[in-house]
Amino acid sequence: MDLKSLLNKEQCEAAITVEGPLLILAGAGSGKTRVLTYRIAHMIQDLNIYPSQILSITFTNKAAGEMKDRVRSLVGNIADNMWISTFHSSCVRILRREIDKIGYNKNFTIYDSYDQKSLIKQCMKEIDINDKDLTDSEILNKISSAKNELISAAKFKKENESDYRKNKVADVYLLYQKKLKGNNALDFDDLIFKAVELLKNNKDVLDFYHSKFKYIMVDEYQDTNKAQYELIKLLVDKTENICVVGDDDQCIYAWRGADVTNILDFEKDYPKAKVVKLEQNYRSNGNILKAANEVIKNNSQRKDKALRTEKENGDKINLYRAFTDRDEANFVSNQIKTIMAEGNRSYKDFAILYRMNSQSRIFEESFRKHLIPYKIVGGLKFYDRKEIKDIMAYLKLINNPLDDIALKRIINVPKRNIGDATIQKIQEFANGIDQCLYSAILDVEYIPTLTTRNKSSISKFVSLMNNFMAKNEEITVSQLIKTIIEDTGYLKQLENSKEPEDESRVENIKELVSDAVEFERTSEDKSLLTFLEGVSLGSTTDDPDETIDTTAMMTVHSAKGLEFPVVFMVGMENGIFPGMSSINNPTEMEESRRLCYVAITRAEEKLYITSAESRMVFGRNVSYQPSDFISEISPDLKEIIGGAKNRTSQVLKRKNAKDFHKYNPHGLLSKTAPQDYVSATSHGDNSDQQGVNSGNNISNEATVGRKVKHTKFGIGTIVSKSSSNGDTLVSIAFDNMGIKKLILDKAPLEML
């Protein structure tokens, strides 16, 4: 096999280095999978190494399947004799052969998440732990984390006896493991944990696998946790024929146990290690790579390397500083439409990358408006998410008490001791009197099959709903949503939760409030019915088929391993990307910067980075300065686009958040200003240079009843005028845009 003609110099060096420890630092888009497959083919065809002596481990079944297919295409079916599999699959094969040596039968069962939760709940009941104090999910997360750190139940108990909460988890952990063994079962985390235990405590088993696997390869080594790291260390014999492939700059899973020091310290673990850097990128244009290099070089915990390409520099990175988050979404939609109109692109060539799932909502709305087909990758559409469907069910029931589906969804959410059996009894009673469920629970005292406790819980729910229905006549939709999430305890339950996914659920609910506020601002009919109709009509768009040309929306975490010709990195603001917790924590900041590096290197030809001067969070406008990561990119690599270039330049030069909040070019109101007045500067004007509105002249001319023209909103009539904190505030009834409340000297108005 002529590897020199098939691979570049560094790739070839990595492929032919077979003996001894080898670290392949494979930058983004550098062809690491190609190197691994040709390395295996070289070992089998050129060096006559038996396939059964090679163990190749990766992280996902998909990656393992693709690698096996590519190796088979090079060497034929002999590839089936080698192990190309995930960590967990490899461990299952070892345990099926040897687990009897640690007290299990070889026909052990592997519990899925449903089985795990059922067993955890059984343990909690036996120990008498109230799930309101400690949830099954929280306990499972802590047990999983402990197993990934190779901390046994006994050790976890000993280390946490002085911590009341963790000590309770330890009690469940101990009983859970006892019951697992009694059931001859392992959970998913046990597969690696028990394999490590087996190899550590049985020299004959370890010797067998040392003789079997003479060559070990591990892909995505930067994502390994402690248990996976220890497993590999055990399997490597004295010849140290270990090859690991990875990129410390793409270690973005610390939150689930990945330890970047595993790859950073490889040369300490194996002093004889050879290091080969794959820095030739085959994906992105030059300017994109230079930007990625300039961002990631600010990390201190990394190996020194820099991506390069033989491609042309291409377009500069486009920066767009939106006026609002809605403007940001519309800008992205318009750019996609403009590029599509040129006729050289498909919708699938575009990707929208954001930090949090909750950010998708406003882009989904804009895409529907602009008729851009899209799909959510690695997540649900905004209104398909459980927490959103829960709150929407409350709203639907308030609007229509006949909606049995909505009632069944939320009668026990949050938990109110109204279980399925109780609901079934209510349903039977309702059927008997030919009424809806809500009518039935209004007469709960007359349902003979219910206990006193059942009736008490249902009466409290009825009281709650009746209160919501009364308030619906008095308050706005956004205020109603806030009342629901507060009075039901829904938001508090999520905020107090220790479950990682509940943090994003809180953000999603806050985004729902923001959506309602926007509805109230733009809709003439501000009723709950109109809000529900708008959501329903917007949510009934068919999910795009995989065969249909669709634009992808996803978090940056979901984008790892993917690539697109055109990428939009949105919400690039301090407080979002990076988040506030990262800004104040150097270790988390480095992880966020690695995430930014991953996002940048998803782009092949064109990259947009967008932010907003004002965005709505939990129904309030907030202002964040542009992400520090943007300022880490050299000026010659980026270009500010849009009408407000000079203003954007000034904003991007400011690195101090305090200074940013003082800098207020569009009259966005401070927290002390009236919150219903906003600046409405045109997105395409040059008012900074032209001085559209000049002091007292415009104020004197702007009288109630005066016709005006706004560069964005069109023709309107001033209907009120007032002053606040030195600003002149006007309400203008626009012919086609409804009533807008503006800061007079900031708005681009022409007196008619």
mmCIF file with all atom_site columns, N, CA and C in Angstrom, residues 16 25 35 40 71 227 258 378 400 426 508 537 585 608 621 688 716:
data_model
loop_
_atom_site.group_PDB
_atom_site.id
_atom_site.type_symbol
_atom_site.label_atom_id
_atom_site.label_alt_id
_atom_site.label_comp_id
_atom_site.label_asym_id
_atom_site.label_entity_id
_atom_site.label_seq_id
_atom_site.pdbx_PDB_ins_code
_atom_site.Cartn_x
_atom_site.Cartn_y
_atom_site.Cartn_z
_atom_site.occupancy
_atom_site.B_iso_or_equiv
_atom_site.pdbx_formal_charge
_atom_site.auth_seq_id
_atom_site.auth_comp_id
_atom_site.auth_asym_id
_atom_site.auth_atom_id
_atom_site.pdbx_PDB_model_num
ATOM 1  N N  . ILE A 1 16  ? 2.248   4.994  9.572  1.00 0.00 ? 16  ILE A N  1
ATOM 2  C CA . ILE A 1 16  ? 3.305   3.976  9.535  1.00 0.00 ? 16  ILE A CA 1
ATOM 3  C C  . ILE A 1 16  ? 3.988   3.792  10.887 1.00 0.00 ? 16  ILE A C  1
ATOM 4  N N  . LEU A 1 25  ? -2.238  14.207 17.375 1.00 0.00 ? 25  LEU A N  1
ATOM 5  C CA . LEU A 1 25  ? -3.024  15.411 17.631 1.00 0.00 ? 25  LEU A CA 1
ATOM 6  C C  . LEU A 1 25  ? -3.669  15.824 16.320 1.00 0.00 ? 25  LEU A C  1
ATOM 7  N N  . VAL A 1 35  ? -6.739  8.647  8.412  1.00 0.00 ? 35  VAL A N  1
ATOM 8  C CA . VAL A 1 35  ? -5.459  8.174  8.934  1.00 0.00 ? 35  VAL A CA 1
ATOM 9  C C  . VAL A 1 35  ? -5.637  6.859  9.681  1.00 0.00 ? 35  VAL A C  1
ATOM 10 N N  . ILE A 1 40  ? -4.732  1.023  10.036 1.00 0.00 ? 40  ILE A N  1
ATOM 11 C CA . ILE A 1 40  ? -5.145  -0.360 10.260 1.00 0.00 ? 40  ILE A CA 1
ATOM 12 C C  . ILE A 1 40  ? -4.878  -1.208 9.015  1.00 0.00 ? 40  ILE A C  1
ATOM 13 N N  . VAL A 1 71  ? -12.576 0.266  6.781  1.00 0.00 ? 71  VAL A N  1
ATOM 14 C CA . VAL A 1 71  ? -11.474 -0.695 6.849  1.00 0.00 ? 71  VAL A CA 1
ATOM 15 C C  . VAL A 1 71  ? -11.784 -1.898 5.970  1.00 0.00 ? 71  VAL A C  1
ATOM 16 N N  . ALA A 1 227 ? -12.835 6.442  34.216 1.00 0.00 ? 227 ALA A N  1
ATOM 17 C CA . ALA A 1 227 ? -13.048 5.000  34.063 1.00 0.00 ? 227 ALA A CA 1
ATOM 18 C C  . ALA A 1 227 ? -12.510 4.507  32.720 1.00 0.00 ? 227 ALA A C  1
ATOM 19 N N  . ALA A 1 258 ? -15.607 14.203 30.874 1.00 0.00 ? 258 ALA A N  1
ATOM 20 C CA . ALA A 1 258 ? -14.393 14.190 30.050 1.00 0.00 ? 258 ALA A CA 1
ATOM 21 C C  . ALA A 1 258 ? -13.284 14.984 30.735 1.00 0.00 ? 258 ALA A C  1
ATOM 22 N N  . GLY A 1 378 ? -30.451 17.320 17.235 1.00 0.00 ? 378 GLY A N  1
ATOM 23 C CA . GLY A 1 378 ? -30.078 17.043 18.621 1.00 0.00 ? 378 GLY A CA 1
ATOM 24 C C  . GLY A 1 378 ? -30.992 17.689 19.634 1.00 0.00 ? 378 GLY A C  1
ATOM 25 N N  . ASN A 1 400 ? -60.022 26.922 27.502 1.00 0.00 ? 400 ASN A N  1
ATOM 26 C CA . ASN A 1 400 ? -61.074 25.980 27.132 1.00 0.00 ? 400 ASN A CA 1
ATOM 27 C C  . ASN A 1 400 ? -61.148 24.839 28.143 1.00 0.00 ? 400 ASN A C  1
ATOM 28 N N  . ILE A 1 426 ? -61.903 9.509  37.921 1.00 0.00 ? 426 ILE A N  1
ATOM 29 C CA . ILE A 1 426 ? -62.565 10.746 37.508 1.00 0.00 ? 426 ILE A CA 1
ATOM 30 C C  . ILE A 1 426 ? -63.150 10.579 36.110 1.00 0.00 ? 426 ILE A C  1
ATOM 31 N N  . ASN A 1 508 ? -35.862 27.791 28.835 1.00 0.00 ? 508 ASN A N  1
ATOM 32 C CA . ASN A 1 508 ? -36.920 27.661 27.832 1.00 0.00 ? 508 ASN A CA 1
ATOM 33 C C  . ASN A 1 508 ? -38.219 28.312 28.305 1.00 0.00 ? 508 ASN A C  1
ATOM 34 N N  . LEU A 1 537 ? -50.876 27.474 14.958 1.00 0.00 ? 537 LEU A N  1
ATOM 35 C CA . LEU A 1 537 ? -50.666 27.574 13.511 1.00 0.00 ? 537 LEU A CA 1
ATOM 36 C C  . LEU A 1 537 ? -49.190 27.523 13.167 1.00 0.00 ? 537 LEU A C  1
ATOM 37 N N  . ASN A 1 585 ? -14.722 32.118 35.851 1.00 0.00 ? 585 ASN A N  1
ATOM 38 C CA . ASN A 1 585 ? -14.034 30.875 36.186 1.00 0.00 ? 585 ASN A CA 1
ATOM 39 C C  . ASN A 1 585 ? -13.069 30.512 35.053 1.00 0.00 ? 585 ASN A C  1
ATOM 40 N N  . TYR A 1 608 ? -20.621 33.697 9.662  1.00 0.00 ? 608 TYR A N  1
ATOM 41 C CA . TYR A 1 608 ? -21.229 34.898 10.233 1.00 0.00 ? 608 TYR A CA 1
ATOM 42 C C  . TYR A 1 608 ? -21.226 34.759 11.753 1.00 0.00 ? 608 TYR A C  1
ATOM 43 N N  . ASN A 1 621 ? -36.042 43.328 28.570 1.00 0.00 ? 621 ASN A N  1
ATOM 44 C CA . ASN A 1 621 ? -34.919 43.604 27.681 1.00 0.00 ? 621 ASN A CA 1
ATOM 45 C C  . ASN A 1 621 ? -33.637 43.700 28.485 1.00 0.00 ? 621 ASN A C  1
ATOM 46 N N  . ASP A 1 688 ? -25.995 58.424 12.721 1.00 0.00 ? 688 ASP A N  1
ATOM 47 C CA . ASP A 1 688 ? -24.858 58.932 13.491 1.00 0.00 ? 688 ASP A CA 1
ATOM 48 C C  . ASP A 1 688 ? -24.143 60.027 12.727 1.00 0.00 ? 688 ASP A C  1
ATOM 49 N N  . GLY A 1 716 ? -46.956 57.652 10.096 1.00 0.00 ? 716 GLY A N  1
ATOM 50 C CA . GLY A 1 716 ? -47.732 57.523 11.319 1.00 0.00 ? 716 GLY A CA 1
ATOM 51 C C  . GLY A 1 716 ? -48.133 58.878 11.857 1.00 0.00 ? 716 GLY A C  1
#
